[in-house]
CSV table of C-alpha atoms and ligand atoms in Angstrom, one decimal:
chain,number,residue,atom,x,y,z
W,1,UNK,CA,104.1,64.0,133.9
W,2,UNK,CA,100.9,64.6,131.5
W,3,UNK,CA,99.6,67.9,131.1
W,4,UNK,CA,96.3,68.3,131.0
W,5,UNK,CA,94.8,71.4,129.0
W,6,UNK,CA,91.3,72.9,129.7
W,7,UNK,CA,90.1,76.3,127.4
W,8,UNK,CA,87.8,78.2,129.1
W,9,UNK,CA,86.4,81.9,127.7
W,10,UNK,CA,86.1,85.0,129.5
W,11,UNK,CA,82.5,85.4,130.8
W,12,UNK,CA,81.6,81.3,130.0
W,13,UNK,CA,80.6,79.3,132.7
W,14,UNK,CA,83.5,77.9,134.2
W,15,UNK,CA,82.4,76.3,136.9
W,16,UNK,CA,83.9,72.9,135.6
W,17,UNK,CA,87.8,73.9,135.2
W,18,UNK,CA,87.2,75.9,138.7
W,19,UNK,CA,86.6,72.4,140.1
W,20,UNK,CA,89.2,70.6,138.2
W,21,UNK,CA,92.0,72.8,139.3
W,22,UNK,CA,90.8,73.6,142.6
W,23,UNK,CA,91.1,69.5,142.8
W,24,UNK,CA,94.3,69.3,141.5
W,25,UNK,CA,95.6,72.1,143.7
W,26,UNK,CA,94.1,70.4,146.5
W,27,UNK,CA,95.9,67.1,145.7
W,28,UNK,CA,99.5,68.8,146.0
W,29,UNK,CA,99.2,69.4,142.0
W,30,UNK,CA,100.5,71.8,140.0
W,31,UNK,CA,98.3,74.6,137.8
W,32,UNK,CA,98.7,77.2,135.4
W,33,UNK,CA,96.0,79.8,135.4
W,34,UNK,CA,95.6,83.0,133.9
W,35,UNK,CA,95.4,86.4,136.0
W,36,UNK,CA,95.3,90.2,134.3
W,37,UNK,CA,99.0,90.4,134.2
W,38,UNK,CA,100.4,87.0,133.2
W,39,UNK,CA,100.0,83.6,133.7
W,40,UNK,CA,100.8,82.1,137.1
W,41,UNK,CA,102.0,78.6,137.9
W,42,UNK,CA,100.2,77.7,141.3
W,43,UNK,CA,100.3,75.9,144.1
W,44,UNK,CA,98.8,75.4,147.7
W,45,UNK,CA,101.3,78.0,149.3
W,46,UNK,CA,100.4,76.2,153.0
W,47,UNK,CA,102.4,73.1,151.7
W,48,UNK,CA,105.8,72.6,151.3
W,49,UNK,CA,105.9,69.5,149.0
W,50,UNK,CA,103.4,71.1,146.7
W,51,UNK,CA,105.3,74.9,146.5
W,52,UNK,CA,108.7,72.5,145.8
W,53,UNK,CA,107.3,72.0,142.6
W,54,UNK,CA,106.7,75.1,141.3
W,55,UNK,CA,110.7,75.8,142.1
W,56,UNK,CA,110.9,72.3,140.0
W,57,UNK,CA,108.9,73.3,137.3
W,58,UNK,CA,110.3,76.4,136.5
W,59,UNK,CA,113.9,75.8,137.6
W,60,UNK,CA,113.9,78.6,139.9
W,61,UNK,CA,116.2,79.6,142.3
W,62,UNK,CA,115.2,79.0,145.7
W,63,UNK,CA,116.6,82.3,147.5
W,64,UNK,CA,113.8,83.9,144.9
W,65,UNK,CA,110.3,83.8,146.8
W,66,UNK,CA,106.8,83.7,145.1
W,67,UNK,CA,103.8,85.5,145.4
W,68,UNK,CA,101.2,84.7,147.1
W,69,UNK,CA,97.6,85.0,145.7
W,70,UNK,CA,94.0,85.4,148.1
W,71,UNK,CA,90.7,85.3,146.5
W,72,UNK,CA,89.7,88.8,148.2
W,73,UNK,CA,90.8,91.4,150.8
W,74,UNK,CA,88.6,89.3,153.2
W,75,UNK,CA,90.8,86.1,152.8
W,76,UNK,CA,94.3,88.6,153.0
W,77,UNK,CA,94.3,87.1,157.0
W,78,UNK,CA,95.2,83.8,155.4
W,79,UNK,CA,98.3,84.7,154.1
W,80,UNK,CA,99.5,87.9,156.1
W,81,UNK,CA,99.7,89.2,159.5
W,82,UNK,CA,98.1,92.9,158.6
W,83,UNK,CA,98.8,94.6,162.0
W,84,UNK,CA,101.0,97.8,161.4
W,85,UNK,CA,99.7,98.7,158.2
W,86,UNK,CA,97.1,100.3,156.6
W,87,UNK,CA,95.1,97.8,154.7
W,88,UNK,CA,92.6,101.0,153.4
W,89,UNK,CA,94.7,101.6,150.4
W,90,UNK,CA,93.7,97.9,149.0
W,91,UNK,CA,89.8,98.6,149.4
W,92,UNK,CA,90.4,100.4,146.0
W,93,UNK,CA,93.3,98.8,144.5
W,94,UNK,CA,92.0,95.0,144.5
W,95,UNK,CA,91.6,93.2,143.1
W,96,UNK,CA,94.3,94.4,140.5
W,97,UNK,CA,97.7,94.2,139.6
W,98,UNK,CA,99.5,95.5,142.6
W,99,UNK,CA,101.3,93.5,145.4
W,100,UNK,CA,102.2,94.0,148.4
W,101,UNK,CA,104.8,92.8,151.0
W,102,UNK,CA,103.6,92.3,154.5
W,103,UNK,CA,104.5,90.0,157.2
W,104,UNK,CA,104.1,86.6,156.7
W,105,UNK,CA,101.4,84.3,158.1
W,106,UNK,CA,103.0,81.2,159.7
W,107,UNK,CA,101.1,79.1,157.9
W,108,UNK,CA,102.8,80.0,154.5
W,109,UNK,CA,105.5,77.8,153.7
W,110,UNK,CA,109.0,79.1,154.0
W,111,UNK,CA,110.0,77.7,150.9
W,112,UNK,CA,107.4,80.2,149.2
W,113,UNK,CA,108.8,82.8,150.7
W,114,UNK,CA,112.5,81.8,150.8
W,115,UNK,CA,112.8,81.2,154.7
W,116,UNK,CA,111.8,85.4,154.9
W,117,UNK,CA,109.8,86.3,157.1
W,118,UNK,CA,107.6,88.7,154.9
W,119,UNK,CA,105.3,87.8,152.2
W,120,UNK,CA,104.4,89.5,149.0
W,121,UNK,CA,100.6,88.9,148.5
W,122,UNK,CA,98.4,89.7,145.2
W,123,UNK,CA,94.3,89.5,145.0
W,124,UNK,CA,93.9,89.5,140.7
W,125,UNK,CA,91.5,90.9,138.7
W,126,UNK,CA,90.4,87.5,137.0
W,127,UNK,CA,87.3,85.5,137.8
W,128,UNK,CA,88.7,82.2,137.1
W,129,UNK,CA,91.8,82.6,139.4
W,130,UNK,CA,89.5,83.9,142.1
W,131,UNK,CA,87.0,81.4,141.7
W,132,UNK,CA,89.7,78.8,141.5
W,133,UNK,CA,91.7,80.2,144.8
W,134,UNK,CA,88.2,79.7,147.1
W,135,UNK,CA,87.2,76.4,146.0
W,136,UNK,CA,90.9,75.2,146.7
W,137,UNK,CA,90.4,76.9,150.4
W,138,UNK,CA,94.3,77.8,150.7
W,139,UNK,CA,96.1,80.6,149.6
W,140,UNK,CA,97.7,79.7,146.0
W,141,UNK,CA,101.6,80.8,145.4
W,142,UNK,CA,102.1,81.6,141.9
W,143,UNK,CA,105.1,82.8,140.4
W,144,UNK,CA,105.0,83.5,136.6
W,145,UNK,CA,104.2,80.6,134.2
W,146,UNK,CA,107.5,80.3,132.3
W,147,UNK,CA,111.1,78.6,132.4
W,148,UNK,CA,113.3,80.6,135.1
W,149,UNK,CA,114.7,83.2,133.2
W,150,UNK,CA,112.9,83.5,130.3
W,151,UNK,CA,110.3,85.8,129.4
W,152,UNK,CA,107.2,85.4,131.6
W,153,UNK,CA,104.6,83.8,129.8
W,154,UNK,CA,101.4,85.7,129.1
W,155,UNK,CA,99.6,83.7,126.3
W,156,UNK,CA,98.7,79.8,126.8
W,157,UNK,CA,100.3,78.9,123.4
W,158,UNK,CA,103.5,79.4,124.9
W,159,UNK,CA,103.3,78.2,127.9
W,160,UNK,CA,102.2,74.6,126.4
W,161,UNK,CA,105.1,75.0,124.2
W,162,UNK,CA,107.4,75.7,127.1
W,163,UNK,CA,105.9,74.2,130.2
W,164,UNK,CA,104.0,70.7,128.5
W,165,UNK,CA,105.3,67.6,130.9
W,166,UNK,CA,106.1,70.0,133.7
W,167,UNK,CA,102.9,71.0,135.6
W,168,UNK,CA,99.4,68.9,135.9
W,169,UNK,CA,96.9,71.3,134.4
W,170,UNK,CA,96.9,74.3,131.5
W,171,UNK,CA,94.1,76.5,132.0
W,172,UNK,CA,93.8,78.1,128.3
W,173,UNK,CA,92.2,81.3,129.0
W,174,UNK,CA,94.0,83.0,126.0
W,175,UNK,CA,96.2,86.1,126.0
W,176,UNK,CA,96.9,88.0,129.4
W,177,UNK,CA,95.0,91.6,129.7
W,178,UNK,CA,98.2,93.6,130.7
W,179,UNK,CA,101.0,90.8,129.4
W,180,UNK,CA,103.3,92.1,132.2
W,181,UNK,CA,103.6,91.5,135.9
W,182,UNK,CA,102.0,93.1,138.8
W,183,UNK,CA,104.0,96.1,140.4
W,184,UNK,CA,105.0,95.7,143.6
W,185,UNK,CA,105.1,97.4,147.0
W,186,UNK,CA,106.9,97.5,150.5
W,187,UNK,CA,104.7,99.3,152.4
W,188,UNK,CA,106.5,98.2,155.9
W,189,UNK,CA,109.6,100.4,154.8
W,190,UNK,CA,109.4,104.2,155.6
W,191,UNK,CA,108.9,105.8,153.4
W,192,UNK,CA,106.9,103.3,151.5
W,193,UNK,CA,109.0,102.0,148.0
W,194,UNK,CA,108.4,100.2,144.9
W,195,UNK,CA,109.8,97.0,145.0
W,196,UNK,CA,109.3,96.3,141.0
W,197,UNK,CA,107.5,98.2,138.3
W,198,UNK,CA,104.5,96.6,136.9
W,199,UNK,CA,101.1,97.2,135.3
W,200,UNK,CA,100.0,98.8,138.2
W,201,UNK,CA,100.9,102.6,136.9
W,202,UNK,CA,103.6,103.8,139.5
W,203,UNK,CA,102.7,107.4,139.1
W,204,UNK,CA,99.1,106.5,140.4
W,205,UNK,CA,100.9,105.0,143.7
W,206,UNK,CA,101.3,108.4,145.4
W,207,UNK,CA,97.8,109.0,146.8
W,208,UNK,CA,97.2,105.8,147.9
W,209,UNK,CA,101.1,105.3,149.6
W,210,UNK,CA,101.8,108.8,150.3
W,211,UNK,CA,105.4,109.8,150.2
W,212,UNK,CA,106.2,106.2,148.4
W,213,UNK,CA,109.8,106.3,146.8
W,214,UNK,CA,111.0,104.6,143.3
W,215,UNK,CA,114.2,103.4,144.2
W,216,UNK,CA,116.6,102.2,141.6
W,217,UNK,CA,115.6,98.9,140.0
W,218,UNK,CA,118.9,98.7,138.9
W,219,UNK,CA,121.9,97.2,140.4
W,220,UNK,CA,125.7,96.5,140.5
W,221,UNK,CA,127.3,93.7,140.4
W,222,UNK,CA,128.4,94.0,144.3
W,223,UNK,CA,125.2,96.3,145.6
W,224,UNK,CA,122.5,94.0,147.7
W,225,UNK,CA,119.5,93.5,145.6
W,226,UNK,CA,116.1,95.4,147.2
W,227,UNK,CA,113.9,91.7,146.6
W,228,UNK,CA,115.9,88.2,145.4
W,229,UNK,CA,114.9,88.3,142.1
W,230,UNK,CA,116.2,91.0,141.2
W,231,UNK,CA,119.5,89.7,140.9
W,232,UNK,CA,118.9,86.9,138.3
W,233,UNK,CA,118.4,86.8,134.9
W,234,UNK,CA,115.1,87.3,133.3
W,235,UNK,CA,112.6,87.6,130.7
W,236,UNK,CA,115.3,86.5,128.0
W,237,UNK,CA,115.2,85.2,124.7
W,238,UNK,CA,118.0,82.6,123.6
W,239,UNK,CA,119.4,85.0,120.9
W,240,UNK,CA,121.2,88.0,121.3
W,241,UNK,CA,119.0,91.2,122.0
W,242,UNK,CA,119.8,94.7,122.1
W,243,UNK,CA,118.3,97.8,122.7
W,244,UNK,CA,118.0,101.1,120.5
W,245,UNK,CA,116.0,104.1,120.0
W,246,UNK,CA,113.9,104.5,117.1
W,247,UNK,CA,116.5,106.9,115.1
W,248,UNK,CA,119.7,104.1,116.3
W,249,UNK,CA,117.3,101.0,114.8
W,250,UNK,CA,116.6,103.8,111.6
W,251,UNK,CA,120.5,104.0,111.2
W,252,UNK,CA,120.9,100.1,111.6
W,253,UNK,CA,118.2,99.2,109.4
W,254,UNK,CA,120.3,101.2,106.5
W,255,UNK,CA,123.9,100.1,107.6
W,256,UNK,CA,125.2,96.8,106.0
W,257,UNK,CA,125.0,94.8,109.3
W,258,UNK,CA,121.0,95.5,109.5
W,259,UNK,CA,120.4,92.4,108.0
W,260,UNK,CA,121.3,90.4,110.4
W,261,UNK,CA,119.2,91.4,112.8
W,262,UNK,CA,115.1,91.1,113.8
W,263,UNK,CA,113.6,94.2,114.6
W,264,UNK,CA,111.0,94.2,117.5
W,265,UNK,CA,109.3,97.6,116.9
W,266,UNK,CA,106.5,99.9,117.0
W,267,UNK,CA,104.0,99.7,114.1
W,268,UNK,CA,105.1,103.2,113.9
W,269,UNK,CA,109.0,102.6,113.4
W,270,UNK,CA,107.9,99.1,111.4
W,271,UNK,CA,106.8,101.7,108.5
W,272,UNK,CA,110.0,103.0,108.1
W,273,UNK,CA,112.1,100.1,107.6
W,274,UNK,CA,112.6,97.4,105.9
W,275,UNK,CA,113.5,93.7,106.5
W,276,UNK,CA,112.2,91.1,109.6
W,277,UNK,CA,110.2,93.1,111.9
W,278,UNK,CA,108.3,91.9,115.0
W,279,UNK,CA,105.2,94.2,115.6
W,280,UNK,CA,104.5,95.1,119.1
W,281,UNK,CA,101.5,97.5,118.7
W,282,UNK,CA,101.5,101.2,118.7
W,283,UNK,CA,103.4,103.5,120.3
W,284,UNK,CA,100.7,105.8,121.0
W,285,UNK,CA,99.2,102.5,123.2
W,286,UNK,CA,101.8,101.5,125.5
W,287,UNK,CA,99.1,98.8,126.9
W,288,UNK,CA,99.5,97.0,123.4
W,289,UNK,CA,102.9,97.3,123.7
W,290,UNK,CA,102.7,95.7,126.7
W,291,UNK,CA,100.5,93.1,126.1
W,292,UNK,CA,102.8,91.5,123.2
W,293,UNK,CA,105.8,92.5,124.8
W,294,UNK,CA,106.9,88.8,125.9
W,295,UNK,CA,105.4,86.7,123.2
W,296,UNK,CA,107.6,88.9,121.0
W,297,UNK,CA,110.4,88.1,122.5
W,298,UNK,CA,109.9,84.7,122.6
W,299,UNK,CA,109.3,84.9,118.5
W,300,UNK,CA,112.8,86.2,118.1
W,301,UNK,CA,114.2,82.7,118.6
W,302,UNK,CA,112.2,81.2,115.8
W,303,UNK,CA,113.0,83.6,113.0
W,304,UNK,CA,115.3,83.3,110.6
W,305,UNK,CA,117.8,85.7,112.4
W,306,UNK,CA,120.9,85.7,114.7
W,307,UNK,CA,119.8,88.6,117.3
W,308,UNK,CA,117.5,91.3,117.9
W,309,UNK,CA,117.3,94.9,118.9
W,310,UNK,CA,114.1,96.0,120.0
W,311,UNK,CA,113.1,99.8,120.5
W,312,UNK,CA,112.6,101.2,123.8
W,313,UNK,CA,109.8,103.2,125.1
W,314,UNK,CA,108.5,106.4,127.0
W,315,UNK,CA,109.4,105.9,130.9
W,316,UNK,CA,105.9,107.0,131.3
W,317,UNK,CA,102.9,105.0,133.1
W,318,UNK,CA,103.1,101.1,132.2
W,319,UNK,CA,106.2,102.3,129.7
W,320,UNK,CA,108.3,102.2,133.2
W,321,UNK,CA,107.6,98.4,133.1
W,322,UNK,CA,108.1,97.8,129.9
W,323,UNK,CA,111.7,99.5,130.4
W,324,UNK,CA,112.4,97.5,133.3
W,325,UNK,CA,111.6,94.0,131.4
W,326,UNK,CA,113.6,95.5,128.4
W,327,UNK,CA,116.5,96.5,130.2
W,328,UNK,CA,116.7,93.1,131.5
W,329,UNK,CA,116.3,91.1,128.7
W,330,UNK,CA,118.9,92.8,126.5
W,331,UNK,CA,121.7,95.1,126.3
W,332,UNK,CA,122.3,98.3,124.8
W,333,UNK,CA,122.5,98.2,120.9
W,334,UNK,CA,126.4,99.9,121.3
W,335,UNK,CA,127.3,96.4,122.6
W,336,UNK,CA,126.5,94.5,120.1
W,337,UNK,CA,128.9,93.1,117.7
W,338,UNK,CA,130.5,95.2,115.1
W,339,UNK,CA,130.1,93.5,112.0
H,1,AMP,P1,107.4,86.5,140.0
H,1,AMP,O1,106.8,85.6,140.9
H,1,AMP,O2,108.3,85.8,139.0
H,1,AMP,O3,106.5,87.5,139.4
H,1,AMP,O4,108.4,87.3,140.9
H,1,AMP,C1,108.0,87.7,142.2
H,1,AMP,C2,108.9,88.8,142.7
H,1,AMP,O5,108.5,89.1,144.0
H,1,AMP,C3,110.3,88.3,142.8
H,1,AMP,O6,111.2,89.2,142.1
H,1,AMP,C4,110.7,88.4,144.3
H,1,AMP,O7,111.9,88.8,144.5
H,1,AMP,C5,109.6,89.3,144.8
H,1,AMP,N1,109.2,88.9,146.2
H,1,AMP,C6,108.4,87.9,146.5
H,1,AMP,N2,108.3,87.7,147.8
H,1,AMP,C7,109.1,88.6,148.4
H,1,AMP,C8,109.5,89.0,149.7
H,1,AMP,N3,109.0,88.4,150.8
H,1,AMP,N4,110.4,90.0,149.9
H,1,AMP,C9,110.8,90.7,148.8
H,1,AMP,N5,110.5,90.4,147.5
H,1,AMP,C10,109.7,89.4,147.3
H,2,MG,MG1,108.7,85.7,136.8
């Protein structure tokens, strides 16, 4: 397959590319577009063929359902049945980075949503995907633009890199706002839970889901997962990568063995040592943490070094995201190998 690319800048005219993907949506195609979190890879979400090869593309699972994306709270009808809950709490919060799980509309395919019978559905806070969504008339599922299981992509450069051949069309809108997926919500269970972390702040959930609950986004091996996806393996890089705290990677960094690593760190904890270090931004701004978080990861496998360890983060606001995505993507530096 040829992959077309199309740049487009933020507040340009964009009429164009709307139409172009729009079209190639509408002809059962396949496009990546950029939203506020990261990039999605989209499809018509009414059609089975076309939602078959987003699962294609990426090589994902197909017990692990997709997100479906409207073009405003008007157009939520179209992918969701919205009796038995309160749809008030979305007047604010969309378009934005939070999803939420409701019953499905029949018309969705049950690939999308992996034969359930609920739907998670997401209005973003991006012009282009909004504009894009209503010209294409359907309701577009999008899961993140990236291989299955490796870190989600949130800047075009890397998705060419890692998607070129697989999908029709690259929209090139740069690097994502937030860099991290949209927290999302179950608002059908009682009390209402988070269903994933995301740039959606949990701690700002309470007042508009009263009494919601963060459960664990953790799990055993044997425990059932709370949503499919959580029981696969994500947002990886090929090589090794562990995770420290800032005085474990100090204590590294001096130790004979620190040479063999990359260190993904704060600007911060970059001043105080020495050797290959991957800058994520400041700790002070866990929203530049966040935004370089997976193109960062995805830099560890081209430099000159056999693993990583990356530092972890305040649990605090987006930091609960970043966390989660860390957590998954690497193990605890005490694992690692000893010499
Ligand atoms: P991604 O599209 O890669 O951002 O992942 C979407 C996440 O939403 C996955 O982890 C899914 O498990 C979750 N999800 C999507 N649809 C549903 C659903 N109907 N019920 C529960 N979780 C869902
Ligand atoms: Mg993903």
């Amino acid at each position: 397959m040829k992959t077309e690319v199309l740049r487009i800048k933020t507040g340009s005219d964009h009429r164009d590319a709307v139409d172009q993907a729009a079209g190639v949506l509408r002809s059962g195609g396949v496009v990546v577009f950029p939203t506020e979190t990261v990039y999605g890879i989209g499809a018509n979400a009414y059609s089975d063929d076309a939602v078959e090869k987003i699962f294609r593309a990426k090589g994902r699972p197909q017990d692990n359902p997709l997100i479906v994306h409207v073009d405003s709270l008007n157009s939520i009808g179209m992918a969701a049945l919205t009796g038995g809950i309160s749809i008030e709490p979305l007047k604010t919060l969309w378009p934005g980075p939070l999803s939420v799980l409701m019953k499905k509309n029949p018309l969705v395919s049950s690939l999308c949503t992996a034969g359930l019978d609920t739907v998670v559905v997401r209005c973003p806070d991006n012009a282009f995907a909004r504009d894009m969504i209503t010209a294409a008339g359907f309701p577009v599922a999008a899961p993140s633009a990236n291989v299955a299981g490796r870190p989600s992509g949130s800047d075009a450069h890397d998705i060419l890199a890692e998607l070129d051949g697989r999908v029709d069309l690259i929209i090139d809108a740069g690097r994502s706002k937030f860099g991290i997926e949209s927290t999302i919500v179950d608002p059908l269970h009682r009390p209402p839970r988070i269903l994933r972390p995301g740039a959606f702040a949990v701690e700002d959930l309470e007042k508009f889901f009263p009494g919601i609950v963060q459960e664990k986004f953790k799990i055993g091996r044997d425990e059932k997962p709370l949503t499919p996806g959580m029981k696969y393996r994500h947002y990886s890089p090929e090589k090794p990568l562990y995770f420290a705290t800032p005085a474990q990677i100090i204590d590294l960094n001096r130790s004979d063995r620190g040479r063999e690593f990359a260190y993904i760190c704060s600007r911060e904890l970059s001043g105080e040592i020495d050797g290959l270090r991957i800058e994520l931004g400041s700790r002070e701004n866990l929203y530049e943490i966040a935004s370089s978080l997976y193109s960062s990861l995805r830099k560890l496998d081209q430099v000159p070094r056999k693993m990583g360890v990356i530092e972890v983060f305040p649990e605090r606001g987006i930091g609960v995201a970043i966390m989660n995505r860390i957590e998954k993507a690497a193990l605890p530096l005490g694992r690692a190998p000893k010499s």
